[in-house]
GROMACS .gro file of C-alpha atoms in nm:
model
  375
    1MET     CA    1   8.260   9.704  11.293
    2ILE     CA    2   8.504   9.619  11.025
    3TYR     CA    3   8.670   9.948  10.884
    4PHE     CA    4   8.770   9.902  10.528
    5ASP     CA    5   8.812  10.280  10.422
    6ASN     CA    6   9.182  10.315  10.527
    7ALA     CA    7   9.289  10.486  10.208
    8ALA     CA    8   9.061  10.779  10.325
    9THR     CA    9   9.198  10.799  10.679
   10THR     CA   10   9.332  10.545  10.920
   11ARG     CA   11   9.266  10.510  11.291
   12PRO     CA   12   9.533  10.696  11.496
   13ASP     CA   13   9.770  10.444  11.638
   14GLU     CA   14   9.737  10.414  12.019
   15GLU     CA   15  10.119  10.364  12.078
   16CYS     CA   16  10.218  10.661  11.875
   17LEU     CA   17   9.949  10.874  12.054
   18SER     CA   18  10.088  10.760  12.394
   19ALA     CA   19  10.450  10.849  12.292
   20ALA     CA   20  10.359  11.190  12.154
   21ALA     CA   21  10.120  11.293  12.429
   22LYS     CA   22  10.398  11.471  12.617
   23TYR     CA   23  10.438  11.718  12.319
   24LEU     CA   24  10.069  11.831  12.385
   25THR     CA   25  10.121  11.861  12.771
   26ASP     CA   26  10.480  11.920  12.875
   27LYS     CA   27  10.671  12.007  12.575
   28PHE     CA   28  10.415  12.246  12.433
   29TYR     CA   29  10.678  12.544  12.365
   30ASN     CA   30  10.723  12.732  12.036
   31PRO     CA   31  11.018  12.565  11.854
   32SER     CA   32  11.084  12.909  11.696
   33ALA     CA   33  11.119  13.079  12.017
   34LEU     CA   34  11.475  13.185  12.174
   35TYR     CA   35  11.436  13.048  12.540
   36ALA     CA   36  11.593  12.712  12.596
   37GLU     CA   37  11.278  12.497  12.588
   38GLY     CA   38  11.187  12.609  12.245
   39TYR     CA   39  11.524  12.574  12.111
   40ASN     CA   40  11.545  12.224  12.242
   41LEU     CA   41  11.238  12.134  12.057
   42HIS     CA   42  11.383  12.303  11.739
   43VAL     CA   43  11.673  12.077  11.770
   44GLU     CA   44  11.449  11.761  11.839
   45LEU     CA   45  11.228  11.856  11.528
   46ALA     CA   46  11.543  11.864  11.317
   47GLN     CA   47  11.619  11.514  11.397
   48SER     CA   48  11.256  11.408  11.355
   49ARG     CA   49  11.291  11.521  10.991
   50VAL     CA   50  11.592  11.331  10.931
   51ASN     CA   51  11.426  11.015  11.080
   52ILE     CA   52  11.111  11.037  10.863
   53LEU     CA   53  11.309  11.121  10.545
   54SER     CA   54  11.571  10.836  10.608
   55HIS     CA   55  11.280  10.568  10.531
   56ILE     CA   56  11.273  10.666  10.165
   57ALA     CA   57  11.561  10.908  10.094
   58ASP     CA   58  11.895  11.035  10.185
   59PRO     CA   59  11.854  11.313  10.432
   60ASP     CA   60  12.200  11.456  10.303
   61ASP     CA   61  12.018  11.503   9.948
   62TYR     CA   62  11.644  11.581  10.059
   63SER     CA   63  11.485  11.810  10.292
   64MET     CA   64  11.127  11.824  10.394
   65ILE     CA   65  10.880  12.102  10.442
   66ILE     CA   66  10.607  12.025  10.689
   67THR     CA   67  10.260  12.114  10.576
   68SER     CA   68   9.889  12.093  10.706
   69CYS     CA   69   9.802  11.804  10.461
   70GLY     CA   70   9.899  11.609  10.161
   71THR     CA   71   9.690  11.850   9.957
   72GLU     CA   72   9.892  12.135  10.067
   73ALA     CA   73  10.204  11.981   9.973
   74ASP     CA   74  10.069  11.896   9.633
   75ASN     CA   75   9.947  12.253   9.588
   76GLN     CA   76  10.294  12.377   9.688
   77ALA     CA   77  10.461  12.137   9.419
   78ILE     CA   78  10.240  12.254   9.151
   79PHE     CA   79  10.227  12.638   9.215
   80CYS     CA   80  10.580  12.674   9.328
   81GLY     CA   81  10.735  12.418   9.066
   82GLY     CA   82  10.535  12.464   8.771
   83ARG     CA   83  10.546  12.846   8.713
   84ARG     CA   84  10.615  12.864   8.350
   85GLY     CA   85  10.550  12.687   8.017
   86ASN     CA   86  10.331  12.395   8.077
   87ILE     CA   87  10.277  12.140   8.349
   88VAL     CA   88  10.215  11.769   8.261
   89THR     CA   89  10.032  11.526   8.476
   90THR     CA   90   9.774  11.249   8.444
   91MET     CA   91   9.423  11.182   8.457
   92GLY     CA   92   9.471  10.943   8.747
   93GLU     CA   93   9.572  11.216   9.002
   94HIS     CA   94   9.413  11.293   9.335
   95ALA     CA   95   9.202  11.609   9.315
   96ALA     CA   96   9.488  11.794   9.493
   97ILE     CA   97   9.683  11.771   9.184
   98PHE     CA   98   9.447  11.736   8.917
   99ALA     CA   99   9.226  12.070   9.029
  100SER     CA  100   9.574  12.256   9.099
  101ALA     CA  101   9.697  12.181   8.747
  102GLN     CA  102   9.342  12.309   8.622
  103GLU     CA  103   9.390  12.630   8.827
  104ALA     CA  104   9.735  12.662   8.699
  105GLY     CA  105   9.602  12.653   8.342
  106ARG     CA  106   9.356  12.924   8.435
  107ARG     CA  107   9.672  13.126   8.567
  108GLY     CA  108   9.854  13.097   8.239
  109VAL     CA  109  10.046  12.800   8.280
  110GLU     CA  110   9.917  12.534   8.015
  111ALA     CA  111   9.800  12.200   8.192
  112ARG     CA  112   9.836  11.885   8.007
  113PHE     CA  113   9.685  11.544   8.118
  114ALA     CA  114   9.819  11.197   8.023
  115SER     CA  115   9.580  10.889   7.955
  116LEU     CA  116   9.532  10.586   8.182
  117ASN     CA  117   9.577  10.214   8.144
  118GLU     CA  118   9.291  10.012   8.257
  119ASP     CA  119   9.426   9.954   8.584
  120GLY     CA  120   9.463  10.329   8.666
  121SER     CA  121   9.826  10.354   8.591
  122VAL     CA  122   9.957  10.625   8.379
  123ASN     CA  123  10.021  10.555   7.995
  124VAL     CA  124  10.387  10.634   7.996
  125GLU     CA  125  10.417  10.680   7.625
  126ASN     CA  126  10.142  10.915   7.622
  127LEU     CA  127  10.281  11.118   7.929
  128LEU     CA  128  10.604  11.150   7.744
  129SER     CA  129  10.462  11.270   7.413
  130LEU     CA  130  10.325  11.565   7.620
  131VAL     CA  131  10.668  11.674   7.748
  132ASP     CA  132  10.852  11.927   7.543
  133GLU     CA  133  11.120  12.207   7.590
  134LYS     CA  134  10.856  12.420   7.764
  135THR     CA  135  10.739  12.163   8.033
  136SER     CA  136  10.850  12.313   8.380
  137LEU     CA  137  10.704  12.038   8.573
  138VAL     CA  138  10.560  11.680   8.560
  139SER     CA  139  10.361  11.512   8.843
  140VAL     CA  140  10.268  11.146   8.852
  141ILE     CA  141  10.082  11.002   9.139
  142HIS     CA  142  10.302  10.696   9.301
  143VAL     CA  143  10.002  10.477   9.385
  144ASN     CA  144   9.645  10.548   9.244
  145ASN     CA  145   9.407  10.626   9.543
  146GLU     CA  146   9.120  10.443   9.380
  147THR     CA  147   9.261  10.151   9.212
  148GLY     CA  148   9.574  10.098   9.384
  149ALA     CA  149   9.798  10.094   9.061
  150ILE     CA  150  10.155  10.153   9.124
  151ASN     CA  151  10.332  10.387   8.896
  152ASP     CA  152  10.724  10.324   8.874
  153ILE     CA  153  10.793  10.695   8.934
  154ASN     CA  154  11.178  10.652   8.932
  155ALA     CA  155  11.170  10.504   8.603
  156ILE     CA  156  10.925  10.754   8.482
  157ALA     CA  157  11.126  11.052   8.619
  158ALA     CA  158  11.444  10.933   8.440
  159LYS     CA  159  11.250  10.914   8.118
  160VAL     CA  160  11.112  11.271   8.146
  161LYS     CA  161  11.461  11.397   8.259
  162ALA     CA  162  11.603  11.219   7.948
  163LYS     CA  163  11.356  11.425   7.741
  164ASN     CA  164  11.408  11.747   7.908
  165ALA     CA  165  11.664  11.755   8.185
  166HIS     CA  166  11.518  12.102   8.312
  167THR     CA  167  11.174  11.966   8.389
  168LEU     CA  168  11.095  11.897   8.767
  169PHE     CA  169  10.946  11.578   8.859
  170HIS     CA  170  10.703  11.557   9.150
  171SER     CA  171  10.502  11.249   9.279
  172ASP     CA  172  10.188  11.247   9.515
  173GLY     CA  173  10.311  10.961   9.742
  174VAL     CA  174  10.029  10.991   9.990
  175GLN     CA  175   9.907  10.619   9.925
  176ALA     CA  176  10.254  10.483   9.917
  177PHE     CA  177  10.448  10.635  10.179
  178GLY     CA  178  10.463  10.373  10.494
  179LYS     CA  179  10.285  10.107  10.282
  180ILE     CA  180  10.511   9.984   9.991
  181PRO     CA  181  10.899   9.958  10.016
  182PHE     CA  182  11.062  10.196   9.797
  183ARG     CA  183  11.356  10.474   9.796
  184LEU     CA  184  11.340  10.793   9.590
  185GLY     CA  185  11.565  10.796   9.286
  186ALA     CA  186  11.781  11.070   9.182
  187ASN     CA  187  11.541  11.201   8.923
  188VAL     CA  188  11.244  11.253   9.178
  189ASP     CA  189  11.259  11.635   9.275
  190MET     CA  190  10.953  11.655   9.506
  191TYR     CA  191  10.730  11.394   9.685
  192SER     CA  192  10.409  11.463   9.888
  193LEU     CA  193  10.297  11.245  10.167
  194SER     CA  194  10.030  11.269  10.443
  195ALA     CA  195  10.049  11.162  10.815
  196HIS     CA  196   9.686  11.025  10.871
  197LYS     CA  197   9.718  10.764  10.608
  198ILE     CA  198   9.965  10.578  10.838
  199GLY     CA  199   9.831  10.591  11.172
  200ALA     CA  200   9.922  10.945  11.248
  201LEU     CA  201   9.703  11.245  11.257
  202LYS     CA  202   9.503  11.475  11.037
  203GLY     CA  203   9.653  11.819  11.020
  204THR     CA  204  10.016  11.711  10.936
  205GLY     CA  205  10.157  11.632  10.578
  206ALA     CA  206  10.507  11.695  10.400
  207LEU     CA  207  10.661  11.792  10.080
  208ILE     CA  208  10.991  11.645  10.048
  209LYS     CA  209  11.223  11.817   9.814
  210LYS     CA  210  11.585  11.796   9.692
  211LYS     CA  211  11.800  12.041   9.899
  212LYS     CA  212  11.948  12.205   9.597
  213LEU     CA  213  11.605  12.272   9.458
  214GLN     CA  214  11.505  12.648   9.472
  215ILE     CA  215  11.141  12.703   9.483
  216ASN     CA  216  10.934  12.992   9.612
  217PRO     CA  217  10.754  13.006   9.963
  218TYR     CA  218  10.396  12.890   9.952
  219ILE     CA  219  10.285  13.054  10.295
  220TRP     CA  220  10.440  13.372  10.403
  221GLY     CA  221  10.500  13.485  10.755
  222GLY     CA  222  10.736  13.400  11.031
  223GLY     CA  223  10.986  13.206  10.805
  224GLN     CA  224  10.942  12.866  10.937
  225GLU     CA  225  11.022  12.553  10.727
  226GLY     CA  226  11.332  12.727  10.590
  227GLY     CA  227  11.111  13.011  10.474
  228LEU     CA  228  10.914  12.820  10.254
  229ARG     CA  229  10.596  12.757  10.461
  230SER     CA  230  10.550  12.989  10.738
  231GLY     CA  231  10.339  12.908  11.075
  232THR     CA  232  10.422  12.786  11.413
  233GLU     CA  233  10.535  12.424  11.371
  234ASN     CA  234  10.295  12.141  11.466
  235VAL     CA  235  10.516  11.965  11.708
  236PHE     CA  236  10.241  11.701  11.837
  237GLY     CA  237  10.157  11.628  11.472
  238ILE     CA  238  10.524  11.582  11.339
  239LYS     CA  239  10.632  11.366  11.629
  240MET     CA  240  10.336  11.145  11.543
  241LEU     CA  241  10.421  11.122  11.205
  242GLU     CA  242  10.789  11.035  11.309
  243PHE     CA  243  10.650  10.757  11.528
  244ALA     CA  244  10.389  10.639  11.290
  245SER     CA  245  10.645  10.620  10.989
  246GLU     CA  246  10.908  10.434  11.222
  247LYS     CA  247  10.629  10.187  11.309
  248ALA     CA  248  10.514  10.155  10.937
  249TYR     CA  249  10.870  10.096  10.786
  250LYS     CA  250  10.970   9.837  11.038
  251ASP     CA  251  10.928   9.516  10.853
  252ILE     CA  252  10.732   9.702  10.580
  253ARG     CA  253  10.801   9.420  10.315
  254ARG     CA  254  10.654   9.147  10.546
  255ARG     CA  255  10.362   9.365  10.620
  256ALA     CA  256  10.283   9.434  10.272
  257GLU     CA  257  10.310   9.053  10.174
  258ASN     CA  258  10.063   8.971  10.463
  259ILE     CA  259   9.810   9.251  10.358
  260SER     CA  260   9.843   9.131   9.991
  261ALA     CA  261   9.763   8.773  10.085
  262ILE     CA  262   9.452   8.916  10.279
  263ARG     CA  263   9.352   9.127   9.992
  264GLU     CA  264   9.349   8.827   9.749
  265ARG     CA  265   9.170   8.606  10.010
  266LEU     CA  266   8.882   8.868   9.989
  267TRP     CA  267   8.873   8.876   9.626
  268SER     CA  268   8.880   8.506   9.611
  269LEU     CA  269   8.557   8.492   9.799
  270LEU     CA  270   8.355   8.756   9.614
  271ASP     CA  271   8.092   8.616   9.401
  272LYS     CA  272   8.243   8.653   9.023
  273ASN     CA  273   7.889   8.667   8.901
  274LEU     CA  274   7.832   8.998   9.084
  275PHE     CA  275   8.181   9.156   9.108
  276SER     CA  276   8.456   9.271   8.848
  277ARG     CA  277   8.795   9.364   8.954
  278ILE     CA  278   8.951   9.696   8.855
  279SER     CA  279   9.272   9.674   9.080
  280PRO     CA  280   9.568   9.520   8.936
  281GLU     CA  281   9.725   9.223   9.120
  282ASN     CA  282  10.058   9.398   9.127
  283GLY     CA  283   9.916   9.706   9.279
  284SER     CA  284   9.914   9.821   9.630
  285PRO     CA  285   9.841   9.552   9.865
  286TYR     CA  286   9.631   9.801  10.074
  287ILE     CA  287   9.358   9.889   9.807
  288LEU     CA  288   9.100   9.663   9.627
  289CYS     CA  289   8.862   9.846   9.374
  290VAL     CA  290   8.579   9.628   9.250
  291ALA     CA  291   8.256   9.679   9.048
  292ALA     CA  292   7.933   9.543   9.062
  293ALA     CA  293   7.688   9.571   8.752
  294GLY     CA  294   7.319   9.676   8.797
  295VAL     CA  295   7.363   9.852   9.159
  296ARG     CA  296   7.468  10.198   9.273
  297GLY     CA  297   7.783  10.215   9.489
  298GLU     CA  298   7.652  10.474   9.721
  299THR     CA  299   7.348  10.240   9.796
  300ILE     CA  300   7.567   9.929   9.850
  301LEU     CA  301   7.811  10.129  10.078
  302HIS     CA  302   7.498  10.238  10.301
  303MET     CA  303   7.368   9.870  10.304
  304CYS     CA  304   7.704   9.732  10.408
  305GLU     CA  305   7.744   9.990  10.688
  306ASP     CA  306   7.399   9.862  10.820
  307GLU     CA  307   7.570   9.516  10.854
  308GLY     CA  308   7.887   9.672  11.027
  309LEU     CA  309   8.086   9.701  10.737
  310ILE     CA  310   8.247  10.039  10.624
  311ILE     CA  311   8.390  10.093  10.290
  312GLY     CA  312   8.447  10.345  10.003
  313THR     CA  313   8.328  10.428   9.650
  314GLY     CA  314   8.651  10.602   9.547
  315SER     CA  315   8.828  10.907   9.668
  316ALA     CA  316   8.675  11.073   9.970
  317CYS     CA  317   8.804  11.394   9.873
  318SER     CA  318   8.600  11.388   9.551
  319SER     CA  319   8.273  11.255   9.715
  320ASN     CA  320   8.119  11.600   9.692
  321ALA     CA  321   8.223  11.682   9.330
  322ALA     CA  322   7.961  11.759   9.091
  323LYS     CA  323   8.021  11.490   8.852
  324LYS     CA  324   7.822  11.164   8.889
  325HIS     CA  325   8.106  10.955   8.802
  326SER     CA  326   8.466  10.913   8.909
  327ARG     CA  327   8.696  11.079   8.649
  328VAL     CA  328   8.958  10.832   8.722
  329MET     CA  329   8.715  10.539   8.662
  330GLN     CA  330   8.602  10.701   8.321
  331ALA     CA  331   8.958  10.730   8.234
  332CYS     CA  332   9.039  10.379   8.310
  333GLY     CA  333   8.761  10.290   8.061
  334VAL     CA  334   8.514  10.137   8.307
  335GLY     CA  335   8.208  10.053   8.115
  336THR     CA  336   7.865  10.230   8.175
  337ASP     CA  337   7.735   9.897   8.310
  338LEU     CA  338   7.968   9.899   8.587
  339ILE     CA  339   8.078  10.257   8.656
  340ASP     CA  340   7.772  10.320   8.899
  341GLY     CA  341   7.876  10.007   9.098
  342VAL     CA  342   8.233  10.096   9.197
  343LEU     CA  343   8.349  10.020   9.549
  344ARG     CA  344   8.687  10.051   9.717
  345LEU     CA  345   8.789   9.848   9.993
  346SER     CA  346   9.125   9.956  10.157
  347PHE     CA  347   9.306   9.809  10.452
  348CYS     CA  348   9.575   9.872  10.719
  349ALA     CA  349   9.839   9.672  10.887
  350SER     CA  350   9.602   9.543  11.168
  351THR     CA  351   9.354   9.407  10.906
  352THR     CA  352   9.277   9.036  10.960
  353VAL     CA  353   9.180   8.751  10.738
  354GLY     CA  354   8.863   8.719  10.939
  355GLU     CA  355   8.763   9.059  10.883
  356ALA     CA  356   8.828   9.002  10.499
  357GLU     CA  357   8.625   8.673  10.474
  358ARG     CA  358   8.327   8.870  10.673
  359ALA     CA  359   8.352   9.144  10.452
  360ALA     CA  360   8.328   8.920  10.157
  361ALA     CA  361   8.014   8.759  10.282
  362ILE     CA  362   7.842   9.092  10.340
  363LEU     CA  363   7.930   9.222  10.005
  364ASN     CA  364   7.808   8.909   9.839
  365GLU     CA  365   7.483   8.924  10.038
  366THR     CA  366   7.434   9.287  10.011
  367VAL     CA  367   7.481   9.314   9.629
  368GLN     CA  368   7.253   9.027   9.555
  369LYS     CA  369   6.990   9.170   9.782
  370ASP     CA  370   6.996   9.485   9.610
  371LYS     CA  371   6.975   9.322   9.267
  372ASP     CA  372   6.672   9.108   9.383
  373LEU     CA  373   6.509   9.415   9.519
  374THR     CA  374   6.535   9.611   9.194
  375LYS     CA  375   6.430   9.324   8.938
   0.00000   0.00000   0.00000
């Protein structure tokens, strides 16, 4: 089986699982407990946070709130950061931000949505036109989860702050963390990530925030996470995130270059009479979004699965949405002749050239077969 839906979730890394196993069996204690074993875990987790943070930010300037997932981290950023005036975000956001912004609008904080460029990146000029003296929060996705387009969040954040220095800036970094080399700039106040996108486990995410930033708690209770997200710490999940992020950031630039070459090899082998490319060449190496005219993406997905290839049709988190077509694809201006046939292929660090070549052959054969059957 060839698994090319890594933007939805990745296979847990076996080395990281082995290293973290003792936190399920031996070091199972409550880090908030007063006895020695619990306190020792508390100290160890404090260092784990520093280790994770150091990959993209200075731990002296930023702290980290551990959450249950990237969606929770995004929700906390929206509802605890955008509490007045208006929130500005984009039409290209993951549903965790887009739906939260819509809900904030129903709660009395106006939600404004910036348009997209054809590749799924935000139209920065349009975004800035929506920012005014009442804007409390701007949220811009770092890597579009459907097209792979990369937004220069540090540059955008600087422009937002130049227009309103009091506006908070957040970015959903779920598809960027551990995959593309970057560091948070001084104008980024909050940043979300998810563990299971980089070989760690579902059930763990994080909201990185500036230490000086004061936000309200999102979940109340025992006062964990500095009082900002109560609940007994998921030690096993945090250690998996630490180990997986360490592995992901080891030689991250070389890994990205290697996957980019594999992505381009796959694209080069796809029949251009059947497929159009939506993803930009300078986007995330880990995502290739294409579309085939005259077919349904869901049908092709299942036909490919029968041939041993697992792919996606867009965001897995919106697969149950009522709308027939992807909001993001519509915002990118994908035409009615292609929008039914959108497919997303997403890779991981262990993806091989051979897998890409076989996937291209399956896709070519499958789409051509489907078109022949529907003539």
